[in-house]
GROMACS .gro file of N, CA and C in nm:
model
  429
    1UNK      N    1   1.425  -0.835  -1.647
    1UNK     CA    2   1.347  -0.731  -1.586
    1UNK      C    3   1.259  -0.790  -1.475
    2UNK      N    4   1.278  -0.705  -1.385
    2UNK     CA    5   1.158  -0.780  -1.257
    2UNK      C    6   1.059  -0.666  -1.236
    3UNK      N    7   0.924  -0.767  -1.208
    3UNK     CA    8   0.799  -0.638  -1.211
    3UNK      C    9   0.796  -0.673  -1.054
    4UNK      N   10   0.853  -0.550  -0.937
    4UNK     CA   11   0.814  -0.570  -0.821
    4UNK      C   12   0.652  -0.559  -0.764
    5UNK      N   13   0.611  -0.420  -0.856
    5UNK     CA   14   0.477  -0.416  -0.788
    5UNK      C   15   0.393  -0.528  -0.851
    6UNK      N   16   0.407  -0.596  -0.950
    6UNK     CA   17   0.315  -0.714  -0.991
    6UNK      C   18   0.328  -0.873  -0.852
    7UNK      N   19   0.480  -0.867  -0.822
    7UNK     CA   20   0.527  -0.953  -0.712
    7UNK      C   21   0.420  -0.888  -0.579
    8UNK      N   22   0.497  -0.755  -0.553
    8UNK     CA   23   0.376  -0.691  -0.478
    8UNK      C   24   0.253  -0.741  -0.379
    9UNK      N   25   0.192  -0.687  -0.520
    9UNK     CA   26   0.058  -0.753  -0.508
    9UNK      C   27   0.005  -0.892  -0.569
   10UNK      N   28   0.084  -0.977  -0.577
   10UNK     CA   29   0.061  -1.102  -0.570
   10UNK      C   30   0.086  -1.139  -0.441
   11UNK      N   31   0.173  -1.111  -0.358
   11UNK     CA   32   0.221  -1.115  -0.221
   11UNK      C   33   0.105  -1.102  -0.107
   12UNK      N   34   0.072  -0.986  -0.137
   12UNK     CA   35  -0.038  -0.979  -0.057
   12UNK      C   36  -0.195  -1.034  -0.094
   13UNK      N   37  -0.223  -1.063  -0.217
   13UNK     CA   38  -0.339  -1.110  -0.268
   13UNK      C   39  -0.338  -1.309  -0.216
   14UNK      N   40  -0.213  -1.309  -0.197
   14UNK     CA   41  -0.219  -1.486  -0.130
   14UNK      C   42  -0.227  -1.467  -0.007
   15UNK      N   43  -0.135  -1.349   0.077
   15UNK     CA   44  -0.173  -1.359   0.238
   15UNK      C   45  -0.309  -1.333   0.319
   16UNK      N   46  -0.345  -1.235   0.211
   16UNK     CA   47  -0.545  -1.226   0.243
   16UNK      C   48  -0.642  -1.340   0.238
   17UNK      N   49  -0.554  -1.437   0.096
   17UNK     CA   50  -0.678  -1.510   0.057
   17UNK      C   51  -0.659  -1.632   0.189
   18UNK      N   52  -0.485  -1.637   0.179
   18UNK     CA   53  -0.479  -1.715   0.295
   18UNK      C   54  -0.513  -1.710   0.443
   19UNK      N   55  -0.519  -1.604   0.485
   19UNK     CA   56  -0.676  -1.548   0.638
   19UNK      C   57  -0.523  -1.504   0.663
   20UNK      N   58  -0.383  -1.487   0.625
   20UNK     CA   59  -0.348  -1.365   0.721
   20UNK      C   60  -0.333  -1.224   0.755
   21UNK      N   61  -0.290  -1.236   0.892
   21UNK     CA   62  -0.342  -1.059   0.908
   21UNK      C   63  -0.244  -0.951   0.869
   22UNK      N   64  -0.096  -1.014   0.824
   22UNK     CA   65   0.038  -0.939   0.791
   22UNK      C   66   0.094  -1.030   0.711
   23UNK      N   67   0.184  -0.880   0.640
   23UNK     CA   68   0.315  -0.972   0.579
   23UNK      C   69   0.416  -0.954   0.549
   24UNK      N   70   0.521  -0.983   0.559
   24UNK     CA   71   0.636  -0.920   0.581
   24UNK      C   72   0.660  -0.920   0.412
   25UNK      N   73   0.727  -0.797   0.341
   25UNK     CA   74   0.753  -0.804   0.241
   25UNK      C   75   0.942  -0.836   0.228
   26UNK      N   76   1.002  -0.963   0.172
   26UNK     CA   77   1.135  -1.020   0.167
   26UNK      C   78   1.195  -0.901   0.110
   27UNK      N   79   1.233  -0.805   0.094
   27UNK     CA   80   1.310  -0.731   0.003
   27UNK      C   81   1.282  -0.621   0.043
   28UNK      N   82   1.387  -0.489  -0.002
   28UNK     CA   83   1.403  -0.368   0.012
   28UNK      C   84   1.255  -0.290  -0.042
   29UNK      N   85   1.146  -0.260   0.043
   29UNK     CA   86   1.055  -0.185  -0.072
   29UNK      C   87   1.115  -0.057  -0.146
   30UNK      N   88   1.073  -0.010  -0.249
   30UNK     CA   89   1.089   0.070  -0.323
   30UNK      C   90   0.948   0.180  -0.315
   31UNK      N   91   1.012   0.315  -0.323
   31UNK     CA   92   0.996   0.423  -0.278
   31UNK      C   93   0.809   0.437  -0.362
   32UNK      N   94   0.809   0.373  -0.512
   32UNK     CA   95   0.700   0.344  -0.567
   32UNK      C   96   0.609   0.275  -0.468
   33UNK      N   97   0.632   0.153  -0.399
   33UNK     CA   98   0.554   0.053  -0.357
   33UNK      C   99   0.495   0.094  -0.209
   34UNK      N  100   0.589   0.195  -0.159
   34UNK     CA  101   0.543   0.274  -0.033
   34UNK      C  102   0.419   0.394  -0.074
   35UNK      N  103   0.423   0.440  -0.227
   35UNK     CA  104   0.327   0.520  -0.261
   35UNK      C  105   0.201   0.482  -0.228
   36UNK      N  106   0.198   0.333  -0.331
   36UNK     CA  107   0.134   0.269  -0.366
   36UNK      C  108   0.022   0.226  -0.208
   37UNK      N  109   0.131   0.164  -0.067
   37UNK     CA  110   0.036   0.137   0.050
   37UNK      C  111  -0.025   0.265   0.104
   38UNK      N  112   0.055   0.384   0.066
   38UNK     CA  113   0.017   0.473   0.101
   38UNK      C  114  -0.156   0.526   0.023
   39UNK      N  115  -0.139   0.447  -0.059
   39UNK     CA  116  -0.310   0.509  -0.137
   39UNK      C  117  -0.383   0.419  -0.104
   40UNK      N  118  -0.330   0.228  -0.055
   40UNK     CA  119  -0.397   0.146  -0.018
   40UNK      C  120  -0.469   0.154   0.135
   41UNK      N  121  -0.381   0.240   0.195
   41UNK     CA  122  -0.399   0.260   0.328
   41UNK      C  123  -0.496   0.410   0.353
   42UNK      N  124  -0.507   0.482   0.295
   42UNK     CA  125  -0.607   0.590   0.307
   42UNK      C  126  -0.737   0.551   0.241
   43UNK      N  127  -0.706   0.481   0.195
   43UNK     CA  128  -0.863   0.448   0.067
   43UNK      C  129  -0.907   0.315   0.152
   44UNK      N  130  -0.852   0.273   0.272
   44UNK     CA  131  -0.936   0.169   0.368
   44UNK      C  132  -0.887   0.005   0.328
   45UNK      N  133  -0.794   0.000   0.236
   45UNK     CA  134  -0.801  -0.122   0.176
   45UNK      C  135  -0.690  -0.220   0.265
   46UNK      N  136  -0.612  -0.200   0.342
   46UNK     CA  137  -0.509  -0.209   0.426
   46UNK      C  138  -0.487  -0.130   0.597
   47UNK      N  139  -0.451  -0.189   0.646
   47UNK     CA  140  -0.426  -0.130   0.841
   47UNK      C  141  -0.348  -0.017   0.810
   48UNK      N  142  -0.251  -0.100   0.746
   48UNK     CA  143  -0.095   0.022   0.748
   48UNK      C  144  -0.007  -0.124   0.721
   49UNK      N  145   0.132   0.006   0.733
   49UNK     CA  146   0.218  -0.090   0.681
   49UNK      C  147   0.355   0.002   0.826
   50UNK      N  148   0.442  -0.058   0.843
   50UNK     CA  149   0.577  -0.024   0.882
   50UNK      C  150   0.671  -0.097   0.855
   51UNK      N  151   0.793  -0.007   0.898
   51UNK     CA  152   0.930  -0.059   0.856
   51UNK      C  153   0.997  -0.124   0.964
   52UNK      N  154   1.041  -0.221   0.964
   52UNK     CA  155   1.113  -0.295   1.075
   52UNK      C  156   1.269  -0.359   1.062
   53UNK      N  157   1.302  -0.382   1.176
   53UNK     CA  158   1.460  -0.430   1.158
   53UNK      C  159   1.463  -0.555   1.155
   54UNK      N  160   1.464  -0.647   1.073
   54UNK     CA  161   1.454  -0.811   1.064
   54UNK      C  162   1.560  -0.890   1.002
   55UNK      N  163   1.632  -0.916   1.130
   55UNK     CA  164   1.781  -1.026   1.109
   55UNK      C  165   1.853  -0.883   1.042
   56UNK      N  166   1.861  -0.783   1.097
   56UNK     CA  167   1.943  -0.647   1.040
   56UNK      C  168   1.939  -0.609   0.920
   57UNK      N  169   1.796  -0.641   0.867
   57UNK     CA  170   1.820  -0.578   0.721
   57UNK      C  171   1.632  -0.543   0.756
   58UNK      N  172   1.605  -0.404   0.666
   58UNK     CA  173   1.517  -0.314   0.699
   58UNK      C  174   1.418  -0.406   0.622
   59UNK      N  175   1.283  -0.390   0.650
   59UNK     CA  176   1.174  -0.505   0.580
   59UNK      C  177   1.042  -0.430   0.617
   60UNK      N  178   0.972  -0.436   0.485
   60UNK     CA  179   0.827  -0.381   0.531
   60UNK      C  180   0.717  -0.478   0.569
   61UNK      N  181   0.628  -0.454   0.663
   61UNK     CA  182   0.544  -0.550   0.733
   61UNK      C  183   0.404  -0.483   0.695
   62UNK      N  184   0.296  -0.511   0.640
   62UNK     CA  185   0.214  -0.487   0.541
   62UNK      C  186   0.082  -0.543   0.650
   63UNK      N  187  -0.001  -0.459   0.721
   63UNK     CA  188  -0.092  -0.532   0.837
   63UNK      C  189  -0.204  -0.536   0.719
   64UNK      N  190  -0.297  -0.656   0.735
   64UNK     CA  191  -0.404  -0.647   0.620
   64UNK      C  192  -0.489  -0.662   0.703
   65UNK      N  193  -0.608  -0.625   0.642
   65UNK     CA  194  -0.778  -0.593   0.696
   65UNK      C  195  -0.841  -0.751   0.696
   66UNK      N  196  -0.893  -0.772   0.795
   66UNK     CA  197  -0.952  -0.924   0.815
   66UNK      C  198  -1.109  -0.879   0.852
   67UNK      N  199  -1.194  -0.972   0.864
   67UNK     CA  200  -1.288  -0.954   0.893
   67UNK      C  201  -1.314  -1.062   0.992
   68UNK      N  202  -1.429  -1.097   1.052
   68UNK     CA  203  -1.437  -1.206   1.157
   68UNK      C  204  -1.392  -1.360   1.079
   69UNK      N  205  -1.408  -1.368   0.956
   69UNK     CA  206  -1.384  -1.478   0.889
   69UNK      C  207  -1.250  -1.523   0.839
   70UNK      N  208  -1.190  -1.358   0.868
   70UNK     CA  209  -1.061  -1.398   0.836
   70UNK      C  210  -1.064  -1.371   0.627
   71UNK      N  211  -1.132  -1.390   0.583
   71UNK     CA  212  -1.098  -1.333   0.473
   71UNK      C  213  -1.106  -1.174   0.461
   72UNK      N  214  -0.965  -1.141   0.341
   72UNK     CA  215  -0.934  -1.019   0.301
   72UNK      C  216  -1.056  -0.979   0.248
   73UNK      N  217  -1.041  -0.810   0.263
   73UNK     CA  218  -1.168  -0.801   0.198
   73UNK      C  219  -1.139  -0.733   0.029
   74UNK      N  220  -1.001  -0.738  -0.020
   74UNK     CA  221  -0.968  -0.717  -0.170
   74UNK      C  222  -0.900  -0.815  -0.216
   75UNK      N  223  -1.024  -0.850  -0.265
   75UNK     CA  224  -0.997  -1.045  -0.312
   75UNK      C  225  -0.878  -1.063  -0.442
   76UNK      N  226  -0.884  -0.943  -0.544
   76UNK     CA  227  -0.802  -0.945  -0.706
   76UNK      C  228  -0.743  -0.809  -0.695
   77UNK      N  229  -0.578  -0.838  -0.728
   77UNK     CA  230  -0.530  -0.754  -0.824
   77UNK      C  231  -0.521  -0.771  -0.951
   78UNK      N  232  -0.552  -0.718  -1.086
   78UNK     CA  233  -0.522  -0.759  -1.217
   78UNK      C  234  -0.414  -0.641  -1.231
   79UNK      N  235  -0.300  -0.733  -1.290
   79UNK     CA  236  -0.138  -0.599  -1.288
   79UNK      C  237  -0.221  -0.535  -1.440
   80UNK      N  238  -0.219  -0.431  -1.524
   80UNK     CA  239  -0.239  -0.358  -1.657
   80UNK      C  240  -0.085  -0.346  -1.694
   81UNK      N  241  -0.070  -0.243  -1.626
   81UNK     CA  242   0.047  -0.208  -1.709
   81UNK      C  243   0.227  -0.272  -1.616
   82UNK      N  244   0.295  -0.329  -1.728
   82UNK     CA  245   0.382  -0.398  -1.692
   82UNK      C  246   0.523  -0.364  -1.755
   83UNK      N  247   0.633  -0.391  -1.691
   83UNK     CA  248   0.763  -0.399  -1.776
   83UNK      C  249   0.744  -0.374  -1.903
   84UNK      N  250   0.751  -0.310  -1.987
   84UNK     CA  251   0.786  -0.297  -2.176
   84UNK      C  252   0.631  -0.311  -2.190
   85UNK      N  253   0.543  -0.240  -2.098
   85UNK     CA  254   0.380  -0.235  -2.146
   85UNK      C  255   0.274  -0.174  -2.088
   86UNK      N  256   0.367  -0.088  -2.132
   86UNK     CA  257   0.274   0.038  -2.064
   86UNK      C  258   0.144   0.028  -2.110
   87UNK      N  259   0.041   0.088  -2.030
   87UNK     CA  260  -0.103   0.119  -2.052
   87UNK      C  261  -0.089   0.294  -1.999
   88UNK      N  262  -0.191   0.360  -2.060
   88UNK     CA  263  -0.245   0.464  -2.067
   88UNK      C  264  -0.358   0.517  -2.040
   89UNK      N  265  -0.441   0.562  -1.945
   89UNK     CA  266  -0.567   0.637  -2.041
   89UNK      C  267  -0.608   0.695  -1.999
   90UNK      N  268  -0.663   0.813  -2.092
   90UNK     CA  269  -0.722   0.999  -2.026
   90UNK      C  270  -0.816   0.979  -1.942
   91UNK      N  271  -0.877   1.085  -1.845
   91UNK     CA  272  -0.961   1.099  -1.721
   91UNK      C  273  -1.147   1.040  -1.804
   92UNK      N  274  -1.150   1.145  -1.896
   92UNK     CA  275  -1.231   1.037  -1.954
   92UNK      C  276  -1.318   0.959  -2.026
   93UNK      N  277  -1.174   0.832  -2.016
   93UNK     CA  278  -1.181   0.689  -2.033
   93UNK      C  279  -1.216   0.580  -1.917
   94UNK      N  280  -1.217   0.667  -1.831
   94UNK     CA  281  -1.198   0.580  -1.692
   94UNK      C  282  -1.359   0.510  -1.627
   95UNK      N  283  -1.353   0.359  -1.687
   95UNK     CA  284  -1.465   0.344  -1.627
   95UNK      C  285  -1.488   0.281  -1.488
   96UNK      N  286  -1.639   0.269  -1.425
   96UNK     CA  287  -1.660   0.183  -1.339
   96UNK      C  288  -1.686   0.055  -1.359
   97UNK      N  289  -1.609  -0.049  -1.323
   97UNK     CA  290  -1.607  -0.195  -1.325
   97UNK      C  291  -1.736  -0.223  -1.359
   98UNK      N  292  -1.758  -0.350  -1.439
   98UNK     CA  293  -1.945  -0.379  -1.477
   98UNK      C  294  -1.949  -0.422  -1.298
   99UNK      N  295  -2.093  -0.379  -1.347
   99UNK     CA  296  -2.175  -0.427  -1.183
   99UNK      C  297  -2.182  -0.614  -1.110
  100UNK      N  298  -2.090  -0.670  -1.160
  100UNK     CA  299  -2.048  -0.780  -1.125
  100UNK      C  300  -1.983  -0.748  -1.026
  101UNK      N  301  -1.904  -0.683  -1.062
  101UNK     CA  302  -1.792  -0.688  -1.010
  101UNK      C  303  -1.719  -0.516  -0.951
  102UNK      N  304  -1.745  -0.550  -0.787
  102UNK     CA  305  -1.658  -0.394  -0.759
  102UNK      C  306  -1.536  -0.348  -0.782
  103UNK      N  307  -1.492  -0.303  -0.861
  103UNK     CA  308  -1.324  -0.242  -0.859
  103UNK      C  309  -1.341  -0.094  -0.891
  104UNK      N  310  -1.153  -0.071  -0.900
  104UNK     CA  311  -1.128   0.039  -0.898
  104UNK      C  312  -0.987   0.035  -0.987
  105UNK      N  313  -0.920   0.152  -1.060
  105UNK     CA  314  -0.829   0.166  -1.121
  105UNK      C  315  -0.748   0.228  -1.008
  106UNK      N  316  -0.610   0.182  -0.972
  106UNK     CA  317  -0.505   0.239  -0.944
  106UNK      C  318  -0.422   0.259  -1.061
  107UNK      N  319  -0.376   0.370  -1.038
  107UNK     CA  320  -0.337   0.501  -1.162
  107UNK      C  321  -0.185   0.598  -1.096
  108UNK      N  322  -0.115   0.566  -1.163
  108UNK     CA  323   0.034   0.638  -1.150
  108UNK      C  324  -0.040   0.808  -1.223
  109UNK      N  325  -0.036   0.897  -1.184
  109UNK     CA  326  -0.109   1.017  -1.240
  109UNK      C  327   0.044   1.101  -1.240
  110UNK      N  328   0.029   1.230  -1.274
  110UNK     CA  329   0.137   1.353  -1.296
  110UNK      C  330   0.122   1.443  -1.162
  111UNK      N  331   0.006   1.379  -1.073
  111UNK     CA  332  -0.046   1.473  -0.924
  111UNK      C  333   0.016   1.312  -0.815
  112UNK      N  334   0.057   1.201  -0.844
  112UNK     CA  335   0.114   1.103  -0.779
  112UNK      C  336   0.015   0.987  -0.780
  113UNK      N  337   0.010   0.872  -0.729
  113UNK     CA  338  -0.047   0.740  -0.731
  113UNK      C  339  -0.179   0.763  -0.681
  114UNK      N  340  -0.298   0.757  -0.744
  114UNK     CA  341  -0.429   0.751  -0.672
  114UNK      C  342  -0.537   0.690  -0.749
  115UNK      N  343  -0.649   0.651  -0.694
  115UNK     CA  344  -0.762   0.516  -0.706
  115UNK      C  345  -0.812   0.641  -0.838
  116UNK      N  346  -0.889   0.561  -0.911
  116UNK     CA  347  -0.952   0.634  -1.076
  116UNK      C  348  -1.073   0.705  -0.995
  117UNK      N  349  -1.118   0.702  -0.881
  117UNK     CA  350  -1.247   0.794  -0.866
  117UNK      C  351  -1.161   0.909  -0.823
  118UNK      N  352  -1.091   0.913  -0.752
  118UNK     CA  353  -0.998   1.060  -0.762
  118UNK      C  354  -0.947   1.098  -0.890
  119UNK      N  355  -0.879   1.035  -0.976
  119UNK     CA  356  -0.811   1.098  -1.113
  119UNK      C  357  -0.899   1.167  -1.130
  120UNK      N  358  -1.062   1.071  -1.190
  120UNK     CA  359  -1.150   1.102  -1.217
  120UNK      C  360  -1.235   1.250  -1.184
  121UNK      N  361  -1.239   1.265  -1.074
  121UNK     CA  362  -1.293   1.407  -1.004
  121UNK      C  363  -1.202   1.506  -1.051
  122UNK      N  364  -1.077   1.459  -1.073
  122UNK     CA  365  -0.959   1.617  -1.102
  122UNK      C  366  -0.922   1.581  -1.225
  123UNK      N  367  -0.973   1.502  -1.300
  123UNK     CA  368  -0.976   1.544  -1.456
  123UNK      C  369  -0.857   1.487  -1.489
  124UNK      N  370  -0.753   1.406  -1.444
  124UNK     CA  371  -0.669   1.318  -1.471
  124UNK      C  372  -0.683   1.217  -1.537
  125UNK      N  373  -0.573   1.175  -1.623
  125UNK     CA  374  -0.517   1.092  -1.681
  125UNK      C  375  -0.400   1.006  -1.647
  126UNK      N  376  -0.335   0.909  -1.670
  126UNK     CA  377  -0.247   0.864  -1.662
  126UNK      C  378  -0.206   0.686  -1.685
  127UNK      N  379  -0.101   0.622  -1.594
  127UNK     CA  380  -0.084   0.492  -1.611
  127UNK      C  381  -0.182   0.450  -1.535
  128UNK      N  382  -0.203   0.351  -1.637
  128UNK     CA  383  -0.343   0.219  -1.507
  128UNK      C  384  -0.234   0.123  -1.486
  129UNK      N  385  -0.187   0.132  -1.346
  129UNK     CA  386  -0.122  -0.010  -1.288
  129UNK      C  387  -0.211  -0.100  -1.260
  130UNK      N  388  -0.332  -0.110  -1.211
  130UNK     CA  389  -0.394  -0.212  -1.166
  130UNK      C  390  -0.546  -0.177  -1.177
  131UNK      N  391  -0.601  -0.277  -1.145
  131UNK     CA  392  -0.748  -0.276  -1.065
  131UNK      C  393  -0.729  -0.394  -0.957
  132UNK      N  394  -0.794  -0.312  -0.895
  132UNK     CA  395  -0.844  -0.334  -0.762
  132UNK      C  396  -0.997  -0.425  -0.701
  133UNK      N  397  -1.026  -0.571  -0.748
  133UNK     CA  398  -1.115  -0.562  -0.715
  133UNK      C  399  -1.174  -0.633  -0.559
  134UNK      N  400  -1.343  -0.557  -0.553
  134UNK     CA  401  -1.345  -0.549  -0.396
  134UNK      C  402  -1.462  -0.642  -0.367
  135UNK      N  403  -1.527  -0.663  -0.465
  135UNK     CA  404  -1.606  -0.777  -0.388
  135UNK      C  405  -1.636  -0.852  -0.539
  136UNK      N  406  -1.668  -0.969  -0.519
  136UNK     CA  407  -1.685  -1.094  -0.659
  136UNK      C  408  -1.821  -1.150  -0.619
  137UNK      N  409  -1.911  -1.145  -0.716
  137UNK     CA  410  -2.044  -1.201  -0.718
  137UNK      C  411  -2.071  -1.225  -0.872
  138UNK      N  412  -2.120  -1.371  -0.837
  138UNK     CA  413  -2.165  -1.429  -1.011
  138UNK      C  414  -2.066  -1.424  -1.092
  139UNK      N  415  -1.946  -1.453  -1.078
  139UNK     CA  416  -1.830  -1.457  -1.153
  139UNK      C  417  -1.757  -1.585  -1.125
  140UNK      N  418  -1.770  -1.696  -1.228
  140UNK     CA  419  -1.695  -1.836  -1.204
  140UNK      C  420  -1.596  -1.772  -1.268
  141UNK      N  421  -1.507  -1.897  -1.242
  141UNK     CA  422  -1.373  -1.927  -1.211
  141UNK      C  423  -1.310  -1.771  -1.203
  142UNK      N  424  -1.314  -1.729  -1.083
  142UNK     CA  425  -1.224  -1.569  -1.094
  142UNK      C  426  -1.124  -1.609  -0.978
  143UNK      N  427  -1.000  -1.639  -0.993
  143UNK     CA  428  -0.927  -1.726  -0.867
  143UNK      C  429  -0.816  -1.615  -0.851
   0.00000   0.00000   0.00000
């Protein structure tokens, strides 16, 4: 079994940390993973993304948010729910990250893929694919 969106966003969580500003994703994206930039990209967390023709086979190019320093500014993905492990949980269960630490739940919902402060407002439930987190303070070893 292969977990693409865990590859995903490991993909892009090294090209941020590494100061770049794109990235070409090697493989066919899947119709999920286009959801997925699509909630990354309205919610500010990403430029955009497009599709391109590279050596004749179609490839998504993933522009990421830099700042003058060149670091990303969404330092962690933690994958939740995975291949044969699923996670669950009702609208609410859904908390806000302790104050260490900024994140957010990305959530496969029954209304389509969106960040837990939206589920949250419309009373949703669903899969927690990830969190999202956005800024790290007072937290050793969080790599």
């Amino acid at each position: 079994m292969k977990d693409h969106l865990g590859d995903f966003f490991n993909r892009i969580h090294i090209a941020g940390k590494n100061g770049h500003d794109s990235i070409m994703l090697a493989w066919p994206t899947s119709q999920f993973c286009v959801k997925v930039l699509d909630v990354l990209q309205q919610n500010g967390y990403i430029r955009g993304y497009k599709k391109i023709n590279y050596l004749g086979k179609i490839r998504t190019l993933v522009l990421l948010k830099t700042n003058t320093s060149h670091s990303w500014g969404v330092l962690q993905f933690v994958r939740i729910s995975k291949p044969g492990d699923r996670h669950f949980g009702p609208a609410e269960y859904l908390w806000n990250a302790p104050s260490s630490i900024d994140g957010v739940f990305l959530m496969s919902t029954s209304q389509g893929i969106m960040l837990s402060t939206e589920a949250r407002q419309k009373g949703l439930g669903g899969e927690l694919l990830a969190i999202l987190f956005l800024h790290v303070r007072n937290v050793r070893n969080f790599n």
